[in-house]
Amino acid sequence: MSSPVATHWIDITPGFAGYLALPPAGRGPGLLLWPEIFGINPHIQAVAEQYALDGFVVLVPDVFWRDAPRVELGYEGADRDQALGLMRRYEEALARADINAALQALRARAEVQGKVGSLGYCMGGRLAYLTAATTNVDAAVAYYGGGIQNLLALAGDVHCPLQLHYAEIDDSIPLTAVQSVRQGLPQADLHLYNGARHGFNCWARAAYHAPSAALAHGRSLAFLAHTLAGA
């Protein structure tokens, strides 16, 4: 049986593309999905389709379009090294430009009805937070957003509902950083997952932790349904 989710690539701006996943109804609230450092690989495409099945019009911006358009990387070895290099070259000014362009493109789509949210994982979690702090997006969700603790000067610019998911065991985001975020963003709906590691939501990674992933996805859906769909 064919999937009820229709997917295809669209142009956001010349040279800057995105992976679009439409819900079975063909329309719904919009959701910007920001990927990890591994590009729009099969896992992130599946996540886009998962949220499309939940009723959202999902757009995944191809953030590494300047250096490696439509790159799809794995999680170990040379692929991981390439991903880290791409992340280091992806400066905040470039991210802000991509955020604004992608949000404008998604809001302009005829399939988007009502509000638009932003959701991301790892580097994408930081981009979801930046979206909340620098645009008029209606809600944002960040999973183990690397570097949010270093961007708390922007906390006062966050005027939309914000949900944050962190792993208890995370070499790149220690619990001291999570505590800093908790203190700097007291309005955020912050969740810490005991026994989980960085990347716990990704079923293609060794760090995958199904109980935490299921709980976080349920919380994310409830949050987005309330803030974007008025449920």
XYZ file of C-alpha atoms in Angstrom:
231
model
C 0.000 0.000 0.000
C 1.348 3.457 -0.859
C 2.017 5.934 1.929
C -0.727 8.472 2.685
C 2.042 11.064 3.085
C 3.134 12.824 -0.105
C 6.759 14.008 -0.130
C 8.854 16.016 -2.544
C 11.631 18.589 -2.649
C 10.787 22.263 -3.072
C 12.814 25.411 -3.683
C 12.924 27.795 -0.726
C 15.168 30.328 -2.468
C 17.430 29.828 -5.504
C 19.820 27.036 -4.530
C 18.211 26.509 -1.105
C 15.832 23.548 -1.100
C 13.737 21.706 1.441
C 12.056 18.334 1.900
C 8.287 18.758 2.150
C 5.965 16.154 3.676
C 2.209 16.663 3.376
C -0.335 15.101 5.758
C -3.025 12.735 4.498
C -5.544 15.596 4.519
C -3.201 17.615 2.316
C -3.249 20.623 4.626
C -2.704 21.559 8.262
C -0.536 23.635 10.589
C 3.023 24.160 9.409
C 6.097 22.675 11.047
C 9.712 23.551 10.261
C 11.832 20.489 11.045
C 15.519 21.232 11.597
C 17.836 18.242 11.103
C 20.828 17.017 13.025
C 24.292 17.591 11.583
C 23.835 14.535 9.347
C 21.680 16.250 6.753
C 18.276 15.190 5.484
C 19.112 11.509 5.726
C 16.611 8.620 5.776
C 15.960 9.062 9.499
C 15.089 12.742 9.243
C 12.931 12.054 6.194
C 11.086 9.433 8.260
C 10.632 11.907 11.124
C 9.158 14.410 8.666
C 6.733 11.763 7.459
C 5.918 10.818 11.053
C 4.850 14.379 11.866
C 3.015 14.648 8.556
C 1.007 11.589 9.567
C 0.219 13.500 12.754
C -1.386 16.215 10.619
C 1.357 18.777 10.047
C 2.705 20.244 6.814
C 6.399 19.589 7.434
C 9.307 21.363 5.753
C 12.897 20.230 6.404
C 15.329 22.939 5.230
C 18.536 21.684 3.613
C 20.786 23.775 5.848
C 24.070 22.606 4.321
C 23.007 23.651 0.815
C 25.966 25.979 0.382
C 28.625 23.275 0.947
C 26.916 19.932 0.369
C 23.418 20.136 -1.154
C 21.038 17.338 -0.094
C 23.798 15.546 1.779
C 22.755 12.337 3.597
C 25.257 11.138 6.195
C 25.565 8.282 8.640
C 26.513 8.547 12.281
C 30.021 7.101 12.468
C 33.448 7.301 10.855
C 34.068 9.515 7.852
C 30.406 10.521 7.643
C 30.491 11.831 11.197
C 33.719 13.720 10.517
C 32.161 15.332 7.450
C 29.056 16.259 9.447
C 31.128 17.921 12.160
C 33.008 19.931 9.540
C 29.772 21.100 7.948
C 28.414 22.128 11.339
C 31.543 24.154 12.176
C 31.215 26.121 8.930
C 27.513 26.783 9.450
C 27.759 30.166 11.143
C 24.938 31.832 13.049
C 24.488 34.524 10.403
C 23.892 31.838 7.770
C 21.482 30.043 10.101
C 19.465 33.192 10.697
C 19.179 33.821 6.966
C 18.006 30.245 6.383
C 15.535 30.428 9.259
C 13.882 33.556 7.889
C 13.734 32.228 4.329
C 12.362 28.826 5.340
C 9.712 30.261 7.653
C 8.558 32.695 4.987
C 8.373 29.923 2.391
C 6.397 27.608 4.662
C 3.912 30.281 5.738
C 3.320 31.115 2.079
C 2.317 27.584 1.087
C -1.348 27.055 0.316
C -1.325 23.761 2.251
C -0.486 25.541 5.518
C -3.577 26.496 7.438
C -3.157 28.490 10.604
C -0.039 28.539 12.728
C 3.548 27.401 12.168
C 5.911 25.738 14.632
C 9.608 24.897 14.686
C 11.128 21.615 15.858
C 14.690 20.342 15.743
C 17.228 17.823 16.958
C 20.795 18.475 18.177
C 22.082 21.307 15.935
C 18.510 21.509 14.712
C 17.376 21.979 18.294
C 19.545 25.079 18.493
C 18.006 26.269 15.221
C 14.505 25.690 16.610
C 15.450 27.863 19.593
C 16.918 30.528 17.286
C 13.668 30.459 15.313
C 11.758 31.114 18.525
C 14.067 33.985 19.489
C 14.382 35.713 16.118
C 11.054 35.257 14.303
C 7.308 35.316 14.868
C 6.989 31.517 14.839
C 4.067 30.300 16.968
C 5.791 27.532 18.976
C 9.137 25.730 19.157
C 10.420 22.349 20.339
C 14.112 21.548 20.771
C 15.553 18.088 21.389
C 19.023 18.124 23.014
C 19.718 21.461 21.395
C 23.463 21.836 21.431
C 24.555 25.342 22.329
C 21.263 26.745 23.622
C 23.043 27.307 26.932
C 25.363 29.712 25.094
C 22.493 31.696 23.559
C 20.591 32.592 26.698
C 21.135 36.279 26.014
C 18.297 35.791 23.520
C 15.928 34.374 26.140
C 14.058 37.645 26.484
C 13.312 37.587 22.759
C 11.417 34.281 22.973
C 7.727 35.190 22.937
C 6.215 31.880 21.832
C 5.631 28.659 23.811
C 8.847 26.645 24.029
C 9.394 22.975 24.893
C 12.847 21.489 25.541
C 13.952 17.852 25.754
C 17.313 16.838 27.256
C 19.125 13.573 27.942
C 20.452 12.837 31.408
C 23.687 11.370 29.996
C 25.004 13.741 27.346
C 28.715 14.341 26.787
C 28.049 17.479 24.748
C 25.343 18.972 26.989
C 26.223 18.359 30.648
C 23.622 18.665 33.372
C 25.154 21.993 34.415
C 24.228 23.325 30.965
C 20.688 21.978 31.316
C 20.403 23.738 34.667
C 21.595 26.987 33.078
C 18.890 26.649 30.435
C 16.286 25.897 33.086
C 17.241 29.052 34.955
C 17.595 31.210 31.846
C 14.314 30.058 30.289
C 12.000 29.514 33.264
C 8.952 29.779 30.992
C 10.029 26.749 28.939
C 8.407 23.341 29.331
C 11.671 21.464 29.992
C 11.957 17.672 30.306
C 14.974 15.577 31.322
C 15.046 11.884 30.377
C 16.726 9.643 32.938
C 19.100 7.073 31.500
C 18.890 8.575 28.010
C 21.882 9.731 25.976
C 22.369 12.373 23.310
C 20.453 11.346 20.200
C 17.954 9.198 22.101
C 15.182 9.951 19.612
C 17.030 8.524 16.594
C 16.259 4.843 16.001
C 19.245 4.620 13.622
C 21.774 5.482 16.343
C 23.278 3.384 19.111
C 21.984 5.970 21.596
C 18.353 5.270 20.679
C 16.240 4.909 23.819
C 12.747 3.839 22.855
C 10.959 4.677 26.151
C 12.359 8.209 26.174
C 11.720 8.684 22.450
C 8.090 7.602 22.800
C 7.508 9.801 25.841
C 9.157 12.815 24.207
C 7.205 12.350 20.983
C 3.952 12.172 22.913
C 4.808 15.333 24.824
C 5.819 17.089 21.616
C 2.570 16.137 19.914
C 0.456 17.306 22.842
C 2.397 20.567 22.961
C 2.114 21.197 19.213
C -1.540 20.194 19.096
C -2.272 22.734 21.821
C -0.115 25.596 20.524
C -0.619 25.184 16.772
C -3.940 23.417 16.349
C -5.775 24.714 19.404
C -6.553 21.223 20.713
